[in-house]
Coordinates of N, CA and C in Angstrom, one line a residue:
M13 N -36.4 19.3 7.2 CA -37.9 19.3 7.6 C -38.4 20.1 8.5
S14 N -39.5 20.7 8.5 CA -40.6 21.6 9.1 C -41.2 20.8 10.3
G15 N -41.8 21.4 11.2 CA -42.5 21.3 12.0 C -44.2 20.9 11.9
E16 N -44.4 21.6 10.6 CA -45.7 21.8 9.8 C -45.9 21.2 8.9
Y17 N -47.1 20.3 8.6 CA -47.5 19.4 7.8 C -49.0 19.7 7.0
D18 N -49.1 19.5 5.8 CA -50.6 19.6 5.5 C -51.4 18.5 6.4
L19 N -50.8 17.6 6.3 CA -51.3 15.9 6.7 C -50.3 15.1 7.3
V20 N -50.9 14.9 8.4 CA -50.5 13.7 9.5 C -51.1 12.7 9.2
V21 N -50.8 11.5 9.1 CA -51.2 10.2 9.0 C -50.9 9.5 10.3
L22 N -52.2 9.1 11.4 CA -51.3 7.9 12.3 C -51.8 6.8 12.1
G23 N -50.8 5.7 12.0 CA -51.1 4.3 11.6 C -49.8 4.1 10.0
G24 N -49.4 3.3 10.3 CA -49.0 2.6 8.7 C -49.0 1.9 8.1
G25 N -50.5 1.3 8.2 CA -51.5 0.4 7.3 C -51.5 0.6 5.8
A26 N -52.4 -0.4 5.2 CA -52.6 -0.1 3.7 C -53.3 1.6 3.5
A27 N -54.3 2.2 4.7 CA -55.0 2.6 4.2 C -54.3 4.1 4.7
A28 N -53.1 3.9 5.6 CA -52.4 5.2 5.4 C -51.2 5.2 4.7
L29 N -51.4 4.4 4.1 CA -50.3 4.3 2.6 C -50.9 4.8 1.8
A30 N -52.2 4.8 1.6 CA -52.8 5.3 0.6 C -53.1 6.6 0.7
A31 N -53.2 7.0 2.0 CA -53.9 8.7 2.0 C -52.5 9.3 2.1
I32 N -51.1 9.0 2.8 CA -49.9 9.7 2.0 C -49.6 9.9 0.6
T33 N -49.8 8.4 -0.1 CA -49.5 8.7 -1.8 C -50.7 9.7 -2.4
E34 N -51.7 9.5 -1.9 CA -52.5 10.6 -2.5 C -52.5 12.3 -2.2
A35 N -52.1 12.3 -1.2 CA -52.0 13.6 -0.6 C -50.5 14.2 -1.2
S36 N -49.6 13.0 -1.3 CA -48.3 13.6 -1.6 C -48.4 13.7 -3.5
G37 N -49.3 13.0 -4.1 CA -49.4 13.4 -5.2 C -50.3 14.5 -5.5
R38 N -50.6 15.4 -4.6 CA -51.7 16.2 -4.8 C -50.8 17.4 -4.0
G39 N -49.6 17.2 -3.9 CA -48.5 18.2 -3.6 C -48.5 19.0 -2.3
L40 N -48.9 17.7 -1.2 CA -49.0 18.3 0.3 C -47.9 17.7 1.0
S41 N -47.7 18.7 2.0 CA -46.5 17.9 3.0 C -47.1 16.9 3.7
T42 N -46.7 15.9 3.8 CA -47.1 14.8 4.9 C -45.8 14.3 5.9
A43 N -46.8 13.9 6.6 CA -46.2 13.0 7.8 C -46.9 11.4 8.1
M44 N -45.9 10.5 8.6 CA -46.3 9.2 9.4 C -46.1 8.9 10.6
V45 N -47.0 9.1 11.1 CA -46.7 8.4 12.9 C -47.2 7.1 13.0
N46 N -46.1 5.7 13.2 CA -46.3 4.5 12.9 C -45.5 4.1 14.1
T47 N -46.0 3.0 14.8 CA -45.4 1.9 15.7 C -45.8 0.4 15.7
G48 N -44.9 -0.3 16.2 CA -45.7 -1.8 15.7 C -45.0 -2.2 14.4
L49 N -45.7 -2.8 13.7 CA -45.0 -3.6 12.5 C -44.6 -2.6 11.6
P50 N -43.9 -2.9 10.5 CA -43.1 -2.4 9.9 C -44.2 -1.6 8.8
I51 N -43.9 -0.6 7.9 CA -44.9 0.0 7.1 C -45.4 -0.8 6.2
G52 N -47.1 -0.5 6.2 CA -47.8 -1.4 5.3 C -48.9 -2.3 6.1
G53 N -48.2 -2.5 7.3 CA -49.4 -3.1 8.4 C -49.9 -4.7 8.5
T54 N -50.5 -4.9 9.1 CA -50.6 -6.8 8.8 C -50.7 -7.2 7.6
C55 N -51.6 -6.8 6.9 CA -52.1 -7.4 5.7 C -50.8 -7.7 4.6
V56 N -50.4 -6.4 4.9 CA -49.3 -6.6 3.6 C -47.7 -7.2 3.9
N57 N -47.5 -7.5 5.7 CA -46.2 -8.1 6.0 C -46.8 -9.6 6.8
V58 N -47.7 -9.6 7.3 CA -47.6 -11.2 7.9 C -49.2 -11.7 7.6
G59 N -50.1 -11.0 7.0 CA -51.5 -11.2 6.8 C -51.7 -12.3 5.7
C60 N -52.7 -11.2 4.8 CA -53.5 -11.2 3.3 C -52.1 -12.0 2.3
V61 N -51.3 -11.0 2.3 CA -50.2 -11.1 1.0 C -49.1 -12.5 1.1
P62 N -48.8 -12.3 2.1 CA -47.9 -13.5 2.7 C -48.7 -15.1 2.5
S63 N -49.7 -15.0 2.9 CA -50.5 -16.0 2.9 C -51.0 -16.7 1.5
K64 N -51.5 -15.4 1.0 CA -51.7 -15.8 -0.7 C -50.4 -16.3 -1.2
H65 N -49.3 -16.1 -1.0 CA -48.0 -16.1 -1.7 C -48.0 -17.7 -1.1
L66 N -48.0 -18.4 0.2 CA -48.0 -19.6 0.6 C -48.7 -20.6 -0.1
L67 N -50.2 -20.2 -0.1 CA -51.2 -20.8 -1.0 C -50.3 -21.4 -2.2
A68 N -50.2 -20.3 -2.9 CA -50.0 -20.4 -4.5 C -48.8 -21.5 -4.5
V69 N -48.0 -21.3 -3.8 CA -46.6 -22.3 -3.7 C -47.3 -23.9 -3.2
G70 N -48.1 -23.8 -2.3 CA -48.7 -25.2 -1.9 C -49.5 -25.6 -3.1
E71 N -50.2 -25.2 -3.6 CA -50.9 -25.6 -4.9 C -50.0 -26.2 -6.3
N72 N -48.8 -25.3 -6.4 CA -47.9 -26.1 -7.1 C -47.2 -27.0 -6.9
A73 N -46.8 -27.0 -5.6 CA -46.3 -28.3 -5.1 C -47.2 -29.6 -4.9
A74 N -48.7 -29.5 -5.1 CA -49.3 -30.5 -4.8 C -49.9 -30.9 -5.9
T75 N -49.5 -29.9 -7.1 CA -49.5 -30.6 -8.7 C -48.5 -30.6 -9.4
P76 N -47.6 -31.4 -9.5 CA -46.6 -31.5 -10.0 C -46.5 -31.6 -11.5
Q77 N -47.3 -32.1 -12.0 CA -47.3 -32.2 -13.3 C -48.0 -31.1 -13.9
E78 N -48.7 -30.1 -13.4 CA -48.8 -28.8 -13.7 C -48.0 -28.1 -13.4
N79 N -47.0 -28.0 -12.7 CA -46.3 -27.2 -12.1 C -45.3 -26.7 -13.2
P80 N -45.6 -25.0 -13.6 CA -44.8 -24.4 -14.5 C -43.1 -24.1 -14.2
F81 N -42.9 -24.5 -12.7 CA -41.7 -24.3 -12.6 C -40.9 -25.7 -12.8
D82 N -39.4 -25.6 -13.2 CA -38.5 -26.6 -13.0 C -38.2 -27.5 -11.7
A83 N -38.4 -26.7 -10.5 CA -37.6 -27.4 -9.5 C -39.0 -26.7 -8.8
V84 N -39.4 -27.8 -7.0 CA -40.2 -26.9 -6.2 C -39.3 -27.0 -5.1

C-alpha cells in the first residue's frame, strides 16, 4: 500500500461507497477515511434499510391470512 491515491473519500456513507466503486471500476487507486458508524452510513445500518425491513415484517404479522411464510 503506497501513500498516494488517485481518490481519497472522506466518510463511509452511501455516496462514498458509490464514489469508491465507480473510481475502482475505472482503475483508480482509492482510499476511504471513515469514523463513526460502520461502512454504509446511517441509511444502510440504522435508518432507511432496517426500518423498511421492520415495516415489511410488521405488515406480514398484521395480516396472517395473507402471510406467505409458515410461521411468524
